[in-house]
mmCIF file of C-alpha atoms in Angstrom:
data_model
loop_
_atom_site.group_PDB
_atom_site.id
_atom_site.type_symbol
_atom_site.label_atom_id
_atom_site.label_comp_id
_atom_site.label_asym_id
_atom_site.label_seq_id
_atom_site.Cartn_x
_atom_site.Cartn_y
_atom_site.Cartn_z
ATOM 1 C CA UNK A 1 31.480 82.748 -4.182
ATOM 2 C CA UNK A 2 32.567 81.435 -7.955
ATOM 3 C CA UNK A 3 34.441 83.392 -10.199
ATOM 4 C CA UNK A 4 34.559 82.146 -13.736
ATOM 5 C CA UNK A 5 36.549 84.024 -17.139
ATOM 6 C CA UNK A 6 37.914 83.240 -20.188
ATOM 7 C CA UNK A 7 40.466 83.542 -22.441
ATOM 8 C CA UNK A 8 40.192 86.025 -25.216
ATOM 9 C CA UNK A 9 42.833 84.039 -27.477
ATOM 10 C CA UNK A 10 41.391 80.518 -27.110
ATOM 11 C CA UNK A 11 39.387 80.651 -30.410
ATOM 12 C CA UNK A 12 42.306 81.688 -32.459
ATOM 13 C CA UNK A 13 44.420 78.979 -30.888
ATOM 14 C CA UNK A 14 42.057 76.463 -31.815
ATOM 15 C CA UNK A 15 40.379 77.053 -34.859
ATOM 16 C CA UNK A 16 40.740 74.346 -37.343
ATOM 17 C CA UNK A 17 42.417 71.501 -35.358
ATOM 18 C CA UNK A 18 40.797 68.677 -33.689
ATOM 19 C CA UNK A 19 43.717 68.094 -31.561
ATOM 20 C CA UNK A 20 44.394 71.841 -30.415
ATOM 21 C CA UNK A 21 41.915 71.972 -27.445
ATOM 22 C CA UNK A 22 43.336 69.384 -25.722
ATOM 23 C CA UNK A 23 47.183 70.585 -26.015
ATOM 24 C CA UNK A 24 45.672 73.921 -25.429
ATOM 25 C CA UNK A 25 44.637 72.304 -22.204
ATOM 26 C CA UNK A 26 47.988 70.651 -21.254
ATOM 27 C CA UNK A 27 49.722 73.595 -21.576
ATOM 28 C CA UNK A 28 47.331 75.118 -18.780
ATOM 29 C CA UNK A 29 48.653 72.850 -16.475
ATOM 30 C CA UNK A 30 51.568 74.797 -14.952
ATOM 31 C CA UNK A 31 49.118 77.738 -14.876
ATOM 32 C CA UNK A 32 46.060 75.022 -12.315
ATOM 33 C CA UNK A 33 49.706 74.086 -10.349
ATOM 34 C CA UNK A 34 50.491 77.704 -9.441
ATOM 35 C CA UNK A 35 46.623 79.024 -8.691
ATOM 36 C CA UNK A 36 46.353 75.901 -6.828
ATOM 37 C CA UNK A 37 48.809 77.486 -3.814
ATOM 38 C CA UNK A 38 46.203 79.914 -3.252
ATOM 39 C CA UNK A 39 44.343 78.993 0.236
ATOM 40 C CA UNK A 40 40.953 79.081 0.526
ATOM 41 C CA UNK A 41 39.810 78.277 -2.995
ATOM 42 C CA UNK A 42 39.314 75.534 -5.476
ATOM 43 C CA UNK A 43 40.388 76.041 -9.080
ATOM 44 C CA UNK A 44 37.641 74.354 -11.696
ATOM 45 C CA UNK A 45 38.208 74.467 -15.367
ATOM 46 C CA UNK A 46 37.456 73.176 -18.660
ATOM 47 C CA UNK A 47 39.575 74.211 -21.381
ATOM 48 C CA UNK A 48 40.197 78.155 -21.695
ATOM 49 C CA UNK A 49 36.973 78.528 -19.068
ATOM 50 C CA UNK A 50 38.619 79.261 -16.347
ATOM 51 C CA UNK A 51 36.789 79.025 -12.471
ATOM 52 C CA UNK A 52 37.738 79.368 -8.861
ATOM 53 C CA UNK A 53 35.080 78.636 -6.046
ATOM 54 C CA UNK A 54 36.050 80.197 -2.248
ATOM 55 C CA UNK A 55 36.138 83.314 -0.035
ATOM 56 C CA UNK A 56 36.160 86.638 -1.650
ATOM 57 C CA UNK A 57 39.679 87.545 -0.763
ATOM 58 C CA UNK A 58 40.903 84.258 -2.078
ATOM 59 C CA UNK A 59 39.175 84.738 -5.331
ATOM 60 C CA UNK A 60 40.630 88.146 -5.591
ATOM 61 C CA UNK A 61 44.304 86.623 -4.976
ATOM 62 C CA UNK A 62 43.137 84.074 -7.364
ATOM 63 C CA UNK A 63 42.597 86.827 -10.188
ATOM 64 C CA UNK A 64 45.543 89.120 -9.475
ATOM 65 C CA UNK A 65 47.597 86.047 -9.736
ATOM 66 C CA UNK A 66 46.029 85.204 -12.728
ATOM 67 C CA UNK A 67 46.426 88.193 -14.697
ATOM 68 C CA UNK A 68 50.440 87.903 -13.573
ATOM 69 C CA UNK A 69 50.956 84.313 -14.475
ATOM 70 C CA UNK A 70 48.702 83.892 -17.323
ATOM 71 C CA UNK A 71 50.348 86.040 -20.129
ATOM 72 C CA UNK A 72 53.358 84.890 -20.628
ATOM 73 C CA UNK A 73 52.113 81.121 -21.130
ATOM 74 C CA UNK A 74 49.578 82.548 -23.679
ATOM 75 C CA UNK A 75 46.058 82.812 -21.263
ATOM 76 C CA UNK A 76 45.459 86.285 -21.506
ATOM 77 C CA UNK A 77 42.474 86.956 -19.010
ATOM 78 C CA UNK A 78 38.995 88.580 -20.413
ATOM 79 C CA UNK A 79 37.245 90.898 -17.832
ATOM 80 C CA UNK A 80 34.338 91.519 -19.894
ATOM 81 C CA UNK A 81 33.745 87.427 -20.048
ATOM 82 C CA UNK A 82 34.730 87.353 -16.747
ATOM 83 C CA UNK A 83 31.624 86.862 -13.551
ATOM 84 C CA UNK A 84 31.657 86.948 -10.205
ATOM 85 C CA UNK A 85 28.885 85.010 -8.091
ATOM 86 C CA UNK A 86 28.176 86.071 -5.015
ATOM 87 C CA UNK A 87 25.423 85.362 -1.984
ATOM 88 C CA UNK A 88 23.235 88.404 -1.499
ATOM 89 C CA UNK A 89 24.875 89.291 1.908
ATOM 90 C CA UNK A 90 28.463 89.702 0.699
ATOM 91 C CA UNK A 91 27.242 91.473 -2.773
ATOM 92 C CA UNK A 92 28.268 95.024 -1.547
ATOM 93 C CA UNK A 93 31.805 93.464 -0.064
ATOM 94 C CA UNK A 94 32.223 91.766 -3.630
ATOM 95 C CA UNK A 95 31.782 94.883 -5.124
ATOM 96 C CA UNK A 96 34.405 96.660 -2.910
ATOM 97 C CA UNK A 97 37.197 94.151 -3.458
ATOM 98 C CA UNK A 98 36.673 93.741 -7.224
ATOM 99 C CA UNK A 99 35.736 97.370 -7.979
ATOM 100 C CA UNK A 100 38.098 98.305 -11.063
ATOM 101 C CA UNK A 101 38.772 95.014 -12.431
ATOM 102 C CA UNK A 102 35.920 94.768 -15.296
ATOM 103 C CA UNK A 103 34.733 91.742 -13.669
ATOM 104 C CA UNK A 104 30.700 91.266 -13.468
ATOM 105 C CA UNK A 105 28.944 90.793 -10.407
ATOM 106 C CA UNK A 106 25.829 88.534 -10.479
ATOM 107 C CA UNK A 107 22.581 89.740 -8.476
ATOM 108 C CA UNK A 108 21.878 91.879 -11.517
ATOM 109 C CA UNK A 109 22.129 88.985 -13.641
ATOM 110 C CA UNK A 110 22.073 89.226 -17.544
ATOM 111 C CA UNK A 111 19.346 91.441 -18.711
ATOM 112 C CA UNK A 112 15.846 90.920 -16.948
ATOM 113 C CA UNK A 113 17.179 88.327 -14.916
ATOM 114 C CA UNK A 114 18.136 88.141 -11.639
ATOM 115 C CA UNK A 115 20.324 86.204 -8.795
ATOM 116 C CA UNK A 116 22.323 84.113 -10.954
ATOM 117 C CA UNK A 117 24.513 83.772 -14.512
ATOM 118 C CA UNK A 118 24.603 80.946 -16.727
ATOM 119 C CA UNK A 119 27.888 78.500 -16.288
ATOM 120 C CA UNK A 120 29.085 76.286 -19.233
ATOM 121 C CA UNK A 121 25.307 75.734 -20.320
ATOM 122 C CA UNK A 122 23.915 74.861 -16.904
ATOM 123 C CA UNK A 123 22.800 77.778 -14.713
ATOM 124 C CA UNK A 124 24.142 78.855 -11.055
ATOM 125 C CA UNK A 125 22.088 81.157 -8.449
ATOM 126 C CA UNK A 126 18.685 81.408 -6.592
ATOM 127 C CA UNK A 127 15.997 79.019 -7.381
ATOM 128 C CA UNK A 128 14.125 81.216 -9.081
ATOM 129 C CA UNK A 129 17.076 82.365 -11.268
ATOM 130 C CA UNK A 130 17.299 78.913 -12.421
ATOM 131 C CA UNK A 131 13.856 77.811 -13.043
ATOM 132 C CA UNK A 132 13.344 81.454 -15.526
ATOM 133 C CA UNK A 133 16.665 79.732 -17.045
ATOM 134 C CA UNK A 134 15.578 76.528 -18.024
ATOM 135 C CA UNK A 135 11.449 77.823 -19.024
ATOM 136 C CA UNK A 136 13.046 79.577 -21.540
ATOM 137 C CA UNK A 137 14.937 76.783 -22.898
ATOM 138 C CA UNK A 138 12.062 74.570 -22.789
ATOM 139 C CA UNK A 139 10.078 77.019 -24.723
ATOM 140 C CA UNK A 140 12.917 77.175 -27.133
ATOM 141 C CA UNK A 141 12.912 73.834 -27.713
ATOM 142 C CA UNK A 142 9.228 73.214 -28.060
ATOM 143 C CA UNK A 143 9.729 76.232 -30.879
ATOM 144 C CA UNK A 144 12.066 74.335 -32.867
ATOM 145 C CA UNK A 145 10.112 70.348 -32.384
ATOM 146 C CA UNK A 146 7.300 72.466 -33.743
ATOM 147 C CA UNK A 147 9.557 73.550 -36.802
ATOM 148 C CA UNK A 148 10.564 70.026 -36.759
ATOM 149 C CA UNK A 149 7.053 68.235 -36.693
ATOM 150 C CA UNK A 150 6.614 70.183 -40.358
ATOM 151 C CA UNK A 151 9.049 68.638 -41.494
ATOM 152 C CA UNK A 152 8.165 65.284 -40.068
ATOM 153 C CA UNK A 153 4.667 65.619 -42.395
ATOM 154 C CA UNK A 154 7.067 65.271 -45.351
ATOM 155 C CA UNK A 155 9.980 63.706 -44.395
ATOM 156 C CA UNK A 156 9.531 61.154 -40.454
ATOM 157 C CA UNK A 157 12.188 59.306 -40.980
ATOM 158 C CA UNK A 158 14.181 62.148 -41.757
ATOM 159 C CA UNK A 159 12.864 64.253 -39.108
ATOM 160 C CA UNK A 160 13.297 60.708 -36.388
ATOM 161 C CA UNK A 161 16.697 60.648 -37.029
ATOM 162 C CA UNK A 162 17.291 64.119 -36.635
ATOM 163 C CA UNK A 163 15.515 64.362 -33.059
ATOM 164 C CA UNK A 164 17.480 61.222 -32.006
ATOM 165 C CA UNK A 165 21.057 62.124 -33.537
ATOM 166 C CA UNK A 166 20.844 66.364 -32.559
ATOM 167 C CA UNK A 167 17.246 67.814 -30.929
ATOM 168 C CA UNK A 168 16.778 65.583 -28.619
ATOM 169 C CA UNK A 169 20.453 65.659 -26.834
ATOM 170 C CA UNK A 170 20.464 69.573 -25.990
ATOM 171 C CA UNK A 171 17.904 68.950 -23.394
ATOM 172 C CA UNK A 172 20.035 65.799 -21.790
ATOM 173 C CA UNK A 173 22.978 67.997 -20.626
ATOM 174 C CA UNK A 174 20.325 70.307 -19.256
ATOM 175 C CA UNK A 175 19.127 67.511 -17.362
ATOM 176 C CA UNK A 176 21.884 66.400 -16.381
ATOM 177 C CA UNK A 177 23.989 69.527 -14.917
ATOM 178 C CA UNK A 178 20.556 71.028 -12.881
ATOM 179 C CA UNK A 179 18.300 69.172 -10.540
ATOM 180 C CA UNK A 180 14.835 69.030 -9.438
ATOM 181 C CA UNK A 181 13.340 70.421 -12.836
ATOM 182 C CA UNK A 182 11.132 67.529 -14.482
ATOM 183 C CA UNK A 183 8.620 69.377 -14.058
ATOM 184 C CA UNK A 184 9.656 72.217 -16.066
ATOM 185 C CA UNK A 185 10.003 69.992 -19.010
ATOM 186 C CA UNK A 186 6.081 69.423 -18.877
ATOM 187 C CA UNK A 187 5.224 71.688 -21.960
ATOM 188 C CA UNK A 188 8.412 69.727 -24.070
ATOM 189 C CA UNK A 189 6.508 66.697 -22.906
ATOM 190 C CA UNK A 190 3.435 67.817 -24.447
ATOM 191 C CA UNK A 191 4.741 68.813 -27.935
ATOM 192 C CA UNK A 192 6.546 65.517 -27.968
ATOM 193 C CA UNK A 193 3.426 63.358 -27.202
ATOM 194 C CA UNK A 194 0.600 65.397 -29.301
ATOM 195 C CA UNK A 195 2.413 66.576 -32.026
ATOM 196 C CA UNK A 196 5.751 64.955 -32.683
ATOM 197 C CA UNK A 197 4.857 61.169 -31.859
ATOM 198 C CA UNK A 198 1.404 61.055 -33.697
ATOM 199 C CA UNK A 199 3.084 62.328 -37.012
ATOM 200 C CA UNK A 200 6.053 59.502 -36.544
ATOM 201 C CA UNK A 201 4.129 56.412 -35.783
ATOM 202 C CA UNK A 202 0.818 57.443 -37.668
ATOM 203 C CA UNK A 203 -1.270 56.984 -34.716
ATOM 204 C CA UNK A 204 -2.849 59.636 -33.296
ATOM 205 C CA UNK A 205 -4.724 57.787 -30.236
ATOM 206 C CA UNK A 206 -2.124 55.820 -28.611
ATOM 207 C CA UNK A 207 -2.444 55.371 -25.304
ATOM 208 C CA UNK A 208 0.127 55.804 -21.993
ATOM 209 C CA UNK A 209 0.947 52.174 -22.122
ATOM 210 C CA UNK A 210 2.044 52.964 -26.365
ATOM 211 C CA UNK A 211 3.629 56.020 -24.818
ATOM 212 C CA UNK A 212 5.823 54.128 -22.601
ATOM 213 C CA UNK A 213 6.894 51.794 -24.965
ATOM 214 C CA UNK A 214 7.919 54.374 -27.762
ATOM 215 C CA UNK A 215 9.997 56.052 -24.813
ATOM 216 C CA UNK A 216 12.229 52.965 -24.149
ATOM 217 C CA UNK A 217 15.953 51.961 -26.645
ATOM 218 C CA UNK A 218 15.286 50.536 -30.024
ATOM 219 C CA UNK A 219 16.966 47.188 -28.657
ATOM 220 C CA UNK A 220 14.093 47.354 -26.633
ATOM 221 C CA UNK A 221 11.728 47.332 -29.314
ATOM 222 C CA UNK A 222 11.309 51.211 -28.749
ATOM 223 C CA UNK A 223 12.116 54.196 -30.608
ATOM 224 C CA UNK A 224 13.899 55.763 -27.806
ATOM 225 C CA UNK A 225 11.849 58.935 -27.710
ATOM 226 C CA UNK A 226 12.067 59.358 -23.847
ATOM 227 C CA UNK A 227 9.486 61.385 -21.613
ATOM 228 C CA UNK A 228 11.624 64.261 -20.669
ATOM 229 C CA UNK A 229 9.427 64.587 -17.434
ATOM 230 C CA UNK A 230 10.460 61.347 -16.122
ATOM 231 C CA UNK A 231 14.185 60.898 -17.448
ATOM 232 C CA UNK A 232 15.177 64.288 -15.893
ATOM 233 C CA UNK A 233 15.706 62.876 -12.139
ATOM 234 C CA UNK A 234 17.062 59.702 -13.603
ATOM 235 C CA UNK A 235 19.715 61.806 -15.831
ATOM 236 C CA UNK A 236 21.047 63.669 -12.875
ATOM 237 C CA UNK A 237 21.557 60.534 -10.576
ATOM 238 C CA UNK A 238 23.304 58.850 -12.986
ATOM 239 C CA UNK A 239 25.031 61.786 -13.646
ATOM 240 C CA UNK A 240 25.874 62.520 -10.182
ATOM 241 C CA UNK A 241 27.281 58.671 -10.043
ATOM 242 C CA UNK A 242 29.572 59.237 -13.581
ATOM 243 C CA UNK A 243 31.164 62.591 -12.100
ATOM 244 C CA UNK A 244 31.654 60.821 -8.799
ATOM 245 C CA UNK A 245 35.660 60.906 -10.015
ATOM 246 C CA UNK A 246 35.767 63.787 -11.349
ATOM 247 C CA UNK A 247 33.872 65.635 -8.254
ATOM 248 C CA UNK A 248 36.230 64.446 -6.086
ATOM 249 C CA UNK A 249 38.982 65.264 -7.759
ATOM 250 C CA UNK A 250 37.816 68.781 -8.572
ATOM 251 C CA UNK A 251 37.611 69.335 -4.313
ATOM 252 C CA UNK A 252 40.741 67.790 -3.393
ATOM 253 C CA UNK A 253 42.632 69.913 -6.110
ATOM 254 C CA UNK A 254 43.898 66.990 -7.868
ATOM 255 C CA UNK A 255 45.537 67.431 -11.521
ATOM 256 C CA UNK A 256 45.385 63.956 -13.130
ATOM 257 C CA UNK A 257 42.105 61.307 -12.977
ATOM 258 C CA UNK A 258 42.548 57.562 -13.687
ATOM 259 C CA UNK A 259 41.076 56.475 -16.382
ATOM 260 C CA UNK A 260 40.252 53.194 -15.435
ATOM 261 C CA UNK A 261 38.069 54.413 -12.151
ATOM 262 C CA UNK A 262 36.234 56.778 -14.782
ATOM 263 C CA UNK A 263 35.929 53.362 -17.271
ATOM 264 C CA UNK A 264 34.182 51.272 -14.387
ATOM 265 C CA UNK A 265 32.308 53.612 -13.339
ATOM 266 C CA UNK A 266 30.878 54.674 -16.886
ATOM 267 C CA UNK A 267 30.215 50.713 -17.212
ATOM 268 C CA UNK A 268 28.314 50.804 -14.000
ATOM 269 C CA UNK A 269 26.037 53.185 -15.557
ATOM 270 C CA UNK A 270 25.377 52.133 -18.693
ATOM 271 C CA UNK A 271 24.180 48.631 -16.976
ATOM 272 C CA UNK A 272 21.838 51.009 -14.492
ATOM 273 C CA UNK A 273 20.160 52.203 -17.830
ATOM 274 C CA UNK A 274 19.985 48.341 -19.308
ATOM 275 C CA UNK A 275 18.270 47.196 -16.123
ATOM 276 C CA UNK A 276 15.936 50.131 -15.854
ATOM 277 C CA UNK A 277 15.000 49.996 -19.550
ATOM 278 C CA UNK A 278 14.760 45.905 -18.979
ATOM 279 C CA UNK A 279 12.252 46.206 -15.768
ATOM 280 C CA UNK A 280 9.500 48.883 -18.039
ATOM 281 C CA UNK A 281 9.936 46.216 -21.144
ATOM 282 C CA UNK A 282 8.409 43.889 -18.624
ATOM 283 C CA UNK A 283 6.644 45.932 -16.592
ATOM 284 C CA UNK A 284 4.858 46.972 -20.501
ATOM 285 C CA UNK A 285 4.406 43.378 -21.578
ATOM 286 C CA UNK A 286 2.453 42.811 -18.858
ATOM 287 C CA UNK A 287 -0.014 45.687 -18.962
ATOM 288 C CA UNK A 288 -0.758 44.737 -22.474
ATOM 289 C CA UNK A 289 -1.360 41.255 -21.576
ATOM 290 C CA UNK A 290 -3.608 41.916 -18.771
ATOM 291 C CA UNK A 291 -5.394 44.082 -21.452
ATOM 292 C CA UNK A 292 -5.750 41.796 -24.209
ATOM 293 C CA UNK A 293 -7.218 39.203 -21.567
ATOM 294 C CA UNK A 294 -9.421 41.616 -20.407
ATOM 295 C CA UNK A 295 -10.293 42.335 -23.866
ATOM 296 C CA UNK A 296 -11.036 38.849 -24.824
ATOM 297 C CA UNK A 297 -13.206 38.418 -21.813
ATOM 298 C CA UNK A 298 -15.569 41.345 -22.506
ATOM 299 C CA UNK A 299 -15.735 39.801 -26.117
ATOM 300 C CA UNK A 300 -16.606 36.221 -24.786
ATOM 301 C CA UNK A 301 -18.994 37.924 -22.581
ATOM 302 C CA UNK A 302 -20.945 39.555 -25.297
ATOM 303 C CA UNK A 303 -21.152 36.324 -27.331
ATOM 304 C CA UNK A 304 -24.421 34.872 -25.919
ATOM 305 C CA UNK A 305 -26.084 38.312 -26.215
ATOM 306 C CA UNK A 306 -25.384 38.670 -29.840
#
């Protein structure tokens, strides 16, 4: 089971002051080092979102401890913020041990959803929990590149810069917190390649070949409009490979992360992306030479006939 909650001061504390989440985090320290005695669960947070994954009575130790410790050090716990994830089979024992506290149980889910709850903008729970989760973010998204490609009739370059800078990153950290969805993202796909791409380049024939090439970096000779179909997998194993650090220091309970281990392995994947992005250049130059020589021999062909 996963419990996560928050803290119902954290906005005021922060407001206004670049620096203030991360003191607000330091100062949560001696709060991780006293709910990390508890046996049997793992204590994950990220700023005032507070999360323990383990055995029901651990988490309930975990949140009675909570509530004691966290008030005096300013982390005042919010029940109503606060959810409890559970596996269908030990729902009604969840409910027992927790009954009283305010805390929300999943299996109802949030409105007509079921078997899951959202978790710092990724989604935990059955399968088909998540997939309703991310269709209605893709729809949300094709909504607003539709808004977008209006403004694109006016304005591309104005309407480029703001998929690259701002649209196009919400889907990333979709892509890379949940896997096996590519093909979810079919329908953003879509938008992007018969509405969005025809209005930036002025083309509106191009073919898959044209497609791929408009998907790679701008040092590539690109415009780094990816296919979200086929970067979803890739974001999530390179993903994976970044958090390796973090991941393991998340499940053995360990407070500080070294820097430099997080450094080399950002630099391994940055020269993943360079290689993969270096293989489809070539792999692109060489469909479009093999189809300007066929070209040219259909045209020398026809030559005697004309």
């Amino acid at each position: 089971a996963v419990v996560s909650t928050q803290s119902g001061h954290y906005g005021r504390a922060t407001q206004g002051d670049n620096c203030a989440s991360g003191f607000y985090s330091i100062s949560t320290l001696m709060l991780l080092q006293e709910l990390s005695l508890i046996v049997g669960c793992k204590n994950i947070w990220y700023a005032d979102d507070g999360g323990a994954g383990g055995y029901l009575e651990s988490l309930k130790a975990w949140w009675d401890k909570l509530l004691i410790i966290g008030p005096p050090i300013g982390y005042f716990p919010n029940a109503t913020k606060t959810w409890l994830v559970v596996k269908q089979e030990h729902l009604d024992k969840a409910r027992e041990l927790f009954d009283g506290t305010g805390i929300q149980i999943t299996q109802e889910g949030t409105g007509d959803k079921s078997g899951g709850q959202r978790y710092l903008g990724a989604a935990i729970g059955t399968q088909s929990f998540i997939k309703q989760y991310v269709q209605d973010k893709v729809a949300k998204w094709v909504t607003e590149l539709e808004e977008l490609c209006k403004i694109a009739l006016t304005e591309p370059q104005l309407a480029y810069s703001a998929y690259i800078t701002g649209l196009s990153k919400r889907w990333t950290y979709v892509m890379r917190t949940i896997p096996n969805i590519a093909d979810l993202f079919a329908p953003l796909e879509a938008c992007i390649r018969s509405s969005f791409l025809p209005i930036i380049v002025g083309n509106h024939a191009f073919t898959d070949t044209d497609r791929d090439i408009y998907s790679l970096p701008t040092r590539f000779g690109g415009l780094a409009v990816s296919n979200p179909v086929e970067m979803c997998p890739l974001e999530y194993s390179l993903s994976r490979k970044a958090t390796q650090p973090l991941t393991e220091a998340i499940l053995n309970q360990k407070l500080t992360l070294s820097p430099e281990e997080t450094h080399e392995m950002n630099q391994k994947i940055k020269h993943a992306k360079n290689g993969i992005s270096s293989e489809k250049t070539l792999y692109n130059k060489y469909k479009l030479a093999s189809k300007k020589e066929k070209s040219t021999d259909c045209d020398s062909a026809l030559i005697p006939l004309l």
